[in-house]
PDB file of C-alpha atoms in Angstrom:
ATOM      1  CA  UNK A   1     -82.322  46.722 -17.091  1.00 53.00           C
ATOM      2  CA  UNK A   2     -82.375  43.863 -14.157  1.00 62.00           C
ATOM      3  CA  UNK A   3     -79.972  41.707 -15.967  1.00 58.00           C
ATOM      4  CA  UNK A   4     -76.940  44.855 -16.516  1.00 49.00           C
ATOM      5  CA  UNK A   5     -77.784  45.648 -12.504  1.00 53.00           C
ATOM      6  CA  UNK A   6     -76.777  41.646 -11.902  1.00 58.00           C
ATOM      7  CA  UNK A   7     -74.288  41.662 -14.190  1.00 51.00           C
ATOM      8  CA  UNK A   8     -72.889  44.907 -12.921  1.00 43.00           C
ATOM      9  CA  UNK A   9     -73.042  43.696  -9.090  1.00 50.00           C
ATOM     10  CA  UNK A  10     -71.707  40.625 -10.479  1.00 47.00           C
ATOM     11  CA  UNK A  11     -68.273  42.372 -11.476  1.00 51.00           C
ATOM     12  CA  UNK A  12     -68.130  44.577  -8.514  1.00 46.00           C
ATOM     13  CA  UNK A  13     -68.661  41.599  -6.382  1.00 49.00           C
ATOM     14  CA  UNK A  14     -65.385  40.087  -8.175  1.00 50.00           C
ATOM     15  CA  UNK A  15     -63.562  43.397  -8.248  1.00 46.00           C
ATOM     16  CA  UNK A  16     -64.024  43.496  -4.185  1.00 51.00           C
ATOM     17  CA  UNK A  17     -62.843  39.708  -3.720  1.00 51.00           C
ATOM     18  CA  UNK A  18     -59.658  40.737  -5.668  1.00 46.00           C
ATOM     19  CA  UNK A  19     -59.279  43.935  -4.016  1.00 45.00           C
ATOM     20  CA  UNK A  20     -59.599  41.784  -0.565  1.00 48.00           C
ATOM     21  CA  UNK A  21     -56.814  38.948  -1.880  1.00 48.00           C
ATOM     22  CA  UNK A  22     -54.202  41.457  -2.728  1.00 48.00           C
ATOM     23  CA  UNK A  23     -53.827  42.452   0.708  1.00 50.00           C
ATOM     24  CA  UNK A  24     -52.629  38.434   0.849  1.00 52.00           C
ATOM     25  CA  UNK A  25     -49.155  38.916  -1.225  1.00 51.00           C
ATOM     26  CA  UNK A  26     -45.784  38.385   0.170  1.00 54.00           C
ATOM     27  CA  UNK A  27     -45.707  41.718   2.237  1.00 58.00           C
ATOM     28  CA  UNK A  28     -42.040  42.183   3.702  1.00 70.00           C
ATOM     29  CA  UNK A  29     -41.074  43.315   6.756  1.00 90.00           C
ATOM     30  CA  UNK A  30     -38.199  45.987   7.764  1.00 90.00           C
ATOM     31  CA  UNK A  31     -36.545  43.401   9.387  1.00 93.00           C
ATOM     32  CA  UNK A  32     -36.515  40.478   6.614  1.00 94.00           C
ATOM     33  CA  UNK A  33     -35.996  42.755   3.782  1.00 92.00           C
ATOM     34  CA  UNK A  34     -32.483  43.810   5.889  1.00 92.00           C
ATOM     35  CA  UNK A  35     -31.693  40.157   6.468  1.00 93.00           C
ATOM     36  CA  UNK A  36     -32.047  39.246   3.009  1.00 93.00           C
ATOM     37  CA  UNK A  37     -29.804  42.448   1.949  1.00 91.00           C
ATOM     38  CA  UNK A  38     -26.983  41.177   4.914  1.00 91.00           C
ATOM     39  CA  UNK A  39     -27.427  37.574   3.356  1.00 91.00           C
ATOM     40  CA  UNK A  40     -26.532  38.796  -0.328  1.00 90.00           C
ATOM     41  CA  UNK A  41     -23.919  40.684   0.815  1.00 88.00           C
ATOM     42  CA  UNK A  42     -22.140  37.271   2.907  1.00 86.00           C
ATOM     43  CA  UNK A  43     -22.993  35.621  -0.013  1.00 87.00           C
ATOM     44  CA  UNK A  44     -20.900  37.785  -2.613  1.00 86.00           C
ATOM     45  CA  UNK A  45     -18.511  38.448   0.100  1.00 84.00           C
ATOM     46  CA  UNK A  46     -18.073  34.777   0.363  1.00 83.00           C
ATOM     47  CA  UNK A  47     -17.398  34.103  -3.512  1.00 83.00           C
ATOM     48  CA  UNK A  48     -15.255  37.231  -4.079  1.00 84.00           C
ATOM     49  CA  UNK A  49     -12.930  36.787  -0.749  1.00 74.00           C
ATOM     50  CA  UNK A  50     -12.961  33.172  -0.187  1.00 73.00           C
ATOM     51  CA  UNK A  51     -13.863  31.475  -3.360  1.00 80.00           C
ATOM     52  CA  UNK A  52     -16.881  30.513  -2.215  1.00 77.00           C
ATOM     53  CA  UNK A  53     -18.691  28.949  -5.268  1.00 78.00           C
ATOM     54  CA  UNK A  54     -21.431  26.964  -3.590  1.00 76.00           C
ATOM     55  CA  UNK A  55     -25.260  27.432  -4.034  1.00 85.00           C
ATOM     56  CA  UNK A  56     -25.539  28.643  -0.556  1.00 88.00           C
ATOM     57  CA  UNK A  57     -28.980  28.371   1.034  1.00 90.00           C
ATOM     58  CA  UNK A  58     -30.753  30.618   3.162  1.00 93.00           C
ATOM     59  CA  UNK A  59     -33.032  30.293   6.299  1.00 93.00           C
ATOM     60  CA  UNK A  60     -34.284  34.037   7.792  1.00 94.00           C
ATOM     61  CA  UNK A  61     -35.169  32.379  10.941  1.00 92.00           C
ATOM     62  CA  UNK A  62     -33.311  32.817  14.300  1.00 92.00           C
ATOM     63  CA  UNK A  63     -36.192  32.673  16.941  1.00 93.00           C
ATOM     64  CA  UNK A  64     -33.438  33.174  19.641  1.00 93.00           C
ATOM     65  CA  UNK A  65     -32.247  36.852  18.373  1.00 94.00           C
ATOM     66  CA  UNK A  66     -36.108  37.865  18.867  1.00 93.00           C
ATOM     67  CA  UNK A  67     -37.142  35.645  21.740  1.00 93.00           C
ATOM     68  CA  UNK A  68     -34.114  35.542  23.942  1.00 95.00           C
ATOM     69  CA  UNK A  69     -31.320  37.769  22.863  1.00 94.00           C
ATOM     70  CA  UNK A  70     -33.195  41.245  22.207  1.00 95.00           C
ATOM     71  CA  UNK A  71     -35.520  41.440  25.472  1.00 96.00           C
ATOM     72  CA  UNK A  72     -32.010  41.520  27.490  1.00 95.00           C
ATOM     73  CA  UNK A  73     -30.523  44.271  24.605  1.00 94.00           C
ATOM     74  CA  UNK A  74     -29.762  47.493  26.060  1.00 92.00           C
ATOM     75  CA  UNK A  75     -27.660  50.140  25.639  1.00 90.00           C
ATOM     76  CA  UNK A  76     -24.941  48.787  28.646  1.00 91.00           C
ATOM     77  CA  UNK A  77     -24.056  46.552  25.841  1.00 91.00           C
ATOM     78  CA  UNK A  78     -22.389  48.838  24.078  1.00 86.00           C
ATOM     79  CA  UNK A  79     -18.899  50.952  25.057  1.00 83.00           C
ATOM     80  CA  UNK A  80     -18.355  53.814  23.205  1.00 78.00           C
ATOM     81  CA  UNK A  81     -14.559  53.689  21.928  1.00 71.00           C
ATOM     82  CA  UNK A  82     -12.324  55.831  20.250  1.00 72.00           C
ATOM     83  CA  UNK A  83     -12.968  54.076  16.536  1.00 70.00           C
ATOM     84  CA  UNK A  84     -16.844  54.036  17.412  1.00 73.00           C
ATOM     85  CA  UNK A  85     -18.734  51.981  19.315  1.00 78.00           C
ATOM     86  CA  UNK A  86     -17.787  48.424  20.741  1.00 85.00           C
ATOM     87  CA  UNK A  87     -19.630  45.499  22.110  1.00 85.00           C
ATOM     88  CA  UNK A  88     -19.002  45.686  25.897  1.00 86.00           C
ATOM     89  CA  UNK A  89     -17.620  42.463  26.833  1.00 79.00           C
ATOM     90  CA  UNK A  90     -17.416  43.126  30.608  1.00 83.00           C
ATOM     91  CA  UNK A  91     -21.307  44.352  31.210  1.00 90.00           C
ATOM     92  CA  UNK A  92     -23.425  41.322  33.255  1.00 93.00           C
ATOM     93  CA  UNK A  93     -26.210  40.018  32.003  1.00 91.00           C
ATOM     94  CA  UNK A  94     -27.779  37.914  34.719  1.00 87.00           C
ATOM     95  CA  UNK A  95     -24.441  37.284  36.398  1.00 92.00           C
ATOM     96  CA  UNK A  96     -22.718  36.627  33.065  1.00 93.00           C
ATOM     97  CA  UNK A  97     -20.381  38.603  30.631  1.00 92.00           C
ATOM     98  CA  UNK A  98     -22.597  39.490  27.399  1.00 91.00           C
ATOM     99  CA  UNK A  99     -20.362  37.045  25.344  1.00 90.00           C
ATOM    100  CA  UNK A 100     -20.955  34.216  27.751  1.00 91.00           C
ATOM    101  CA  UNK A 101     -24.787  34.933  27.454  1.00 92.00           C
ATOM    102  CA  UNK A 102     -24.655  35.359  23.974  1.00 92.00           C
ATOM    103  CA  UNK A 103     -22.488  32.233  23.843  1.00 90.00           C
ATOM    104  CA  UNK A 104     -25.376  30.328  26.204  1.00 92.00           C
ATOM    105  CA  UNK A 105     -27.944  31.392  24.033  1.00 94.00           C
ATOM    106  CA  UNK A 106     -26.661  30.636  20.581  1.00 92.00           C
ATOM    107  CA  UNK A 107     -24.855  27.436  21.804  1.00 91.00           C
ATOM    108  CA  UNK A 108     -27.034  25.453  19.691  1.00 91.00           C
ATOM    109  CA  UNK A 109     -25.525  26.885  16.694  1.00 90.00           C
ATOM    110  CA  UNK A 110     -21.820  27.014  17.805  1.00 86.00           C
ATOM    111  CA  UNK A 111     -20.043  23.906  16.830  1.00 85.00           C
ATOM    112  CA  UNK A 112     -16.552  23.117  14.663  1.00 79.00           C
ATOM    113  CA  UNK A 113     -18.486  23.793  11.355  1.00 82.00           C
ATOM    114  CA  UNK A 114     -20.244  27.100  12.053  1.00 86.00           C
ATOM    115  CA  UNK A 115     -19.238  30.421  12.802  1.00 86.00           C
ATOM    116  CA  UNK A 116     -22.231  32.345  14.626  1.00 90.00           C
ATOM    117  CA  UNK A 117     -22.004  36.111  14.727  1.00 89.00           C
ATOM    118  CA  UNK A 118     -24.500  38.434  16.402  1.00 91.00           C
ATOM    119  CA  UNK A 119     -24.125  42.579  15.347  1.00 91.00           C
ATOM    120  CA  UNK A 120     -25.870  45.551  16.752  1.00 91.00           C
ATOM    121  CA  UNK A 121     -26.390  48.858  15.203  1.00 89.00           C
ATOM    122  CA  UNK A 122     -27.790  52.097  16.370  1.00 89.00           C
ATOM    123  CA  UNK A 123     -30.306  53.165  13.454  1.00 91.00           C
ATOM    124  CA  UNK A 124     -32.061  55.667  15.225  1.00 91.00           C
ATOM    125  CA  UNK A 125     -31.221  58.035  12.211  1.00 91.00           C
ATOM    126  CA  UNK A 126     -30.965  56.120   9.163  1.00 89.00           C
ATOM    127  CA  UNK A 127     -33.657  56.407   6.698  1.00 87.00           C
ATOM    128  CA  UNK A 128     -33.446  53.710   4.469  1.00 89.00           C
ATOM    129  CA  UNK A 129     -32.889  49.645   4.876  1.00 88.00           C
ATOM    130  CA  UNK A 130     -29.925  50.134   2.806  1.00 86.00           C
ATOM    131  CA  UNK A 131     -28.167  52.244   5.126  1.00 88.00           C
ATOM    132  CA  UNK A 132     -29.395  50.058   7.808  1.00 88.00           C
ATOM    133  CA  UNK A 133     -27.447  47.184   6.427  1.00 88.00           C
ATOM    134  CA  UNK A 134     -24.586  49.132   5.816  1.00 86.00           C
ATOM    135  CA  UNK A 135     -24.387  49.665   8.818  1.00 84.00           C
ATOM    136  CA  UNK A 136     -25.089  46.143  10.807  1.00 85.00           C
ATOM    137  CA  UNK A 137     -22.102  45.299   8.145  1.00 83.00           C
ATOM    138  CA  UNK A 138     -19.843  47.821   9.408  1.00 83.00           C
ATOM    139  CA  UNK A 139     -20.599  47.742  13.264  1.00 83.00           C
ATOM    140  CA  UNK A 140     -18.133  47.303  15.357  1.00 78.00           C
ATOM    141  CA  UNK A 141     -20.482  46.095  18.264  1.00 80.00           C
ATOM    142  CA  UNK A 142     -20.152  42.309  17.022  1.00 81.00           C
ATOM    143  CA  UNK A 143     -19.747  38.998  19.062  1.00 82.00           C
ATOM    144  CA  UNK A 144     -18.527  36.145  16.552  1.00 80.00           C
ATOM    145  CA  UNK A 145     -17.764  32.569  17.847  1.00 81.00           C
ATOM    146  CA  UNK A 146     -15.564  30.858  15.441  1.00 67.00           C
ATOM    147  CA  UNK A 147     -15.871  32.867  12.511  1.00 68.00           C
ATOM    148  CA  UNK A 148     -11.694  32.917  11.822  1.00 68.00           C
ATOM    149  CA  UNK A 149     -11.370  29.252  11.538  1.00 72.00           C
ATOM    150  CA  UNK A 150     -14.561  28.295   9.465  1.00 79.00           C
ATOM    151  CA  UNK A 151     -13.336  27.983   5.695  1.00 81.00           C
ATOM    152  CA  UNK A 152     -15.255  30.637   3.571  1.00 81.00           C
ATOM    153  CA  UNK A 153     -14.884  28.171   0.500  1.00 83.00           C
ATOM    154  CA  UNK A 154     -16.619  26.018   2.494  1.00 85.00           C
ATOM    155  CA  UNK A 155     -19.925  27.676   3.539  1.00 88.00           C
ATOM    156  CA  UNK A 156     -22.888  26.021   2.235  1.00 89.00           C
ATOM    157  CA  UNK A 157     -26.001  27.723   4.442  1.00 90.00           C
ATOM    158  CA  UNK A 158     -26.608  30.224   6.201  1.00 93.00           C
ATOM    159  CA  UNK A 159     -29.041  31.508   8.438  1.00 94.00           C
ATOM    160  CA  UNK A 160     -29.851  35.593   9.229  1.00 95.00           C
ATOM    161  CA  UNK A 161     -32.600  37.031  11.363  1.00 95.00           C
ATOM    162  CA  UNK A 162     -32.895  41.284  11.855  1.00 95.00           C
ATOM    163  CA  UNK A 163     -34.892  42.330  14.758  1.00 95.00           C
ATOM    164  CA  UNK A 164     -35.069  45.830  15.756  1.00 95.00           C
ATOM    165  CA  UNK A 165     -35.024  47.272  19.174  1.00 95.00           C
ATOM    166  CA  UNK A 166     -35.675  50.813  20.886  1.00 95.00           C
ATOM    167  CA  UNK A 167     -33.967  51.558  23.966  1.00 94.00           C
ATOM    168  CA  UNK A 168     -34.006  54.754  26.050  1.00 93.00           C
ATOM    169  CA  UNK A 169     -35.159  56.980  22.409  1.00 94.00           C
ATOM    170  CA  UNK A 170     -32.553  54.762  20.605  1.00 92.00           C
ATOM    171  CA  UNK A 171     -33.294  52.360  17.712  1.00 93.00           C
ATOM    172  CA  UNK A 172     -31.005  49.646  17.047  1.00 92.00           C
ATOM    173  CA  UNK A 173     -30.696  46.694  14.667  1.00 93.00           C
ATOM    174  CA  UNK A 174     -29.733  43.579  16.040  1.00 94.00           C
ATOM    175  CA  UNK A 175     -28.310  40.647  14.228  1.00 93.00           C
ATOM    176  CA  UNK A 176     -27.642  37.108  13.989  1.00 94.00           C
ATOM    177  CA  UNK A 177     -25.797  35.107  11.096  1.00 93.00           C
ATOM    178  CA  UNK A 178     -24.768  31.737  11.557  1.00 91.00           C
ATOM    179  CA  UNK A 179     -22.496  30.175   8.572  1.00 89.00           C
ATOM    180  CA  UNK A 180     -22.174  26.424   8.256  1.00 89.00           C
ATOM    181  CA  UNK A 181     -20.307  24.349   6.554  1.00 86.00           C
TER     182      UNK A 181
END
């Protein structure tokens, strides 16, 4: 009977490790799994609208959105207009205009080959990442440097980031996408 008990302990020993390295996949966040939806839907807005047939590639990583741009997010950013909601381009943000910050802060990014655009959405309701994306796609609360004079043919990378942030009860998805060429 001492050799089934060690044989038995043996497998529940292995079961456990297993159980204990599944916790190790690729678990996604909220925020990556919306910047990879927003970064398919460039992409295939790319290809259908500008003939963009290039193997773009992909980078989810913005530090500034998370690091600089959202701890200075708040709700003055945002004007409420009579087509929905607008970025407010005359709020101050340490003695700037928000574009002018966001301009100073994504600066590294801006240049005659890139378009940089930064989106905010208020999510506070929305249930599903979907419908988050949807909506970061359809806001109107968007800063874009460049973006009418960068060829969409030409767009070979891009980079996305998501972060969320809650403000006064309010949850909003913030965005950055940078195209390059």
């Amino acid at each position: 009977m001492k050799p089934v008990k060690k044989i038995l302990a043996l497998i529940l020993a292995g079961v456990m490790a297993l159980a204990l390295l599944t916790g190790c996949g690729k678990a996604t966040s909220l925020n990556r799994t919306i910047a990879e939806g927003l970064a398919e839907y460039h992409k295939s807005e790319l290809a259908q609208l500008g003939g963009n047939n290039n193997n773009i590639s992909v980078s989810y990583q913005v530090p500034e959105l998370s690091r600089d741009i959202a701890p200075l997010f708040d709700e003055n950013w945002i004007t409420k207009g009579r087509n929905g909601d607008i970025l407010n381009s005359n709020h101050m943000v340490n003695s700037k205009t928000v574009e002018a910050t966001l301009t100073d802060i994504l600066s590294p990014y801006i240049s005659a080959t890139s378009a940089v655009t930064f989106q905010a959405a208020d999510v506070t309701d929305v249930k599903t990442p979907f419908m988050e994306a949807l909506n970061l796609t359809n806001s109107r609360i968007t800063f874009d440097n460049n973006i009418q004079s960068i060829d969409p043919a030409s767009v070979t990378s891009m980079k996305i980031e998501v972060t969320h942030k809650t403000v006064n009860g309010r949850t909003y998805a913030l965005a950055v996408m940078i195209a390059e060429s």
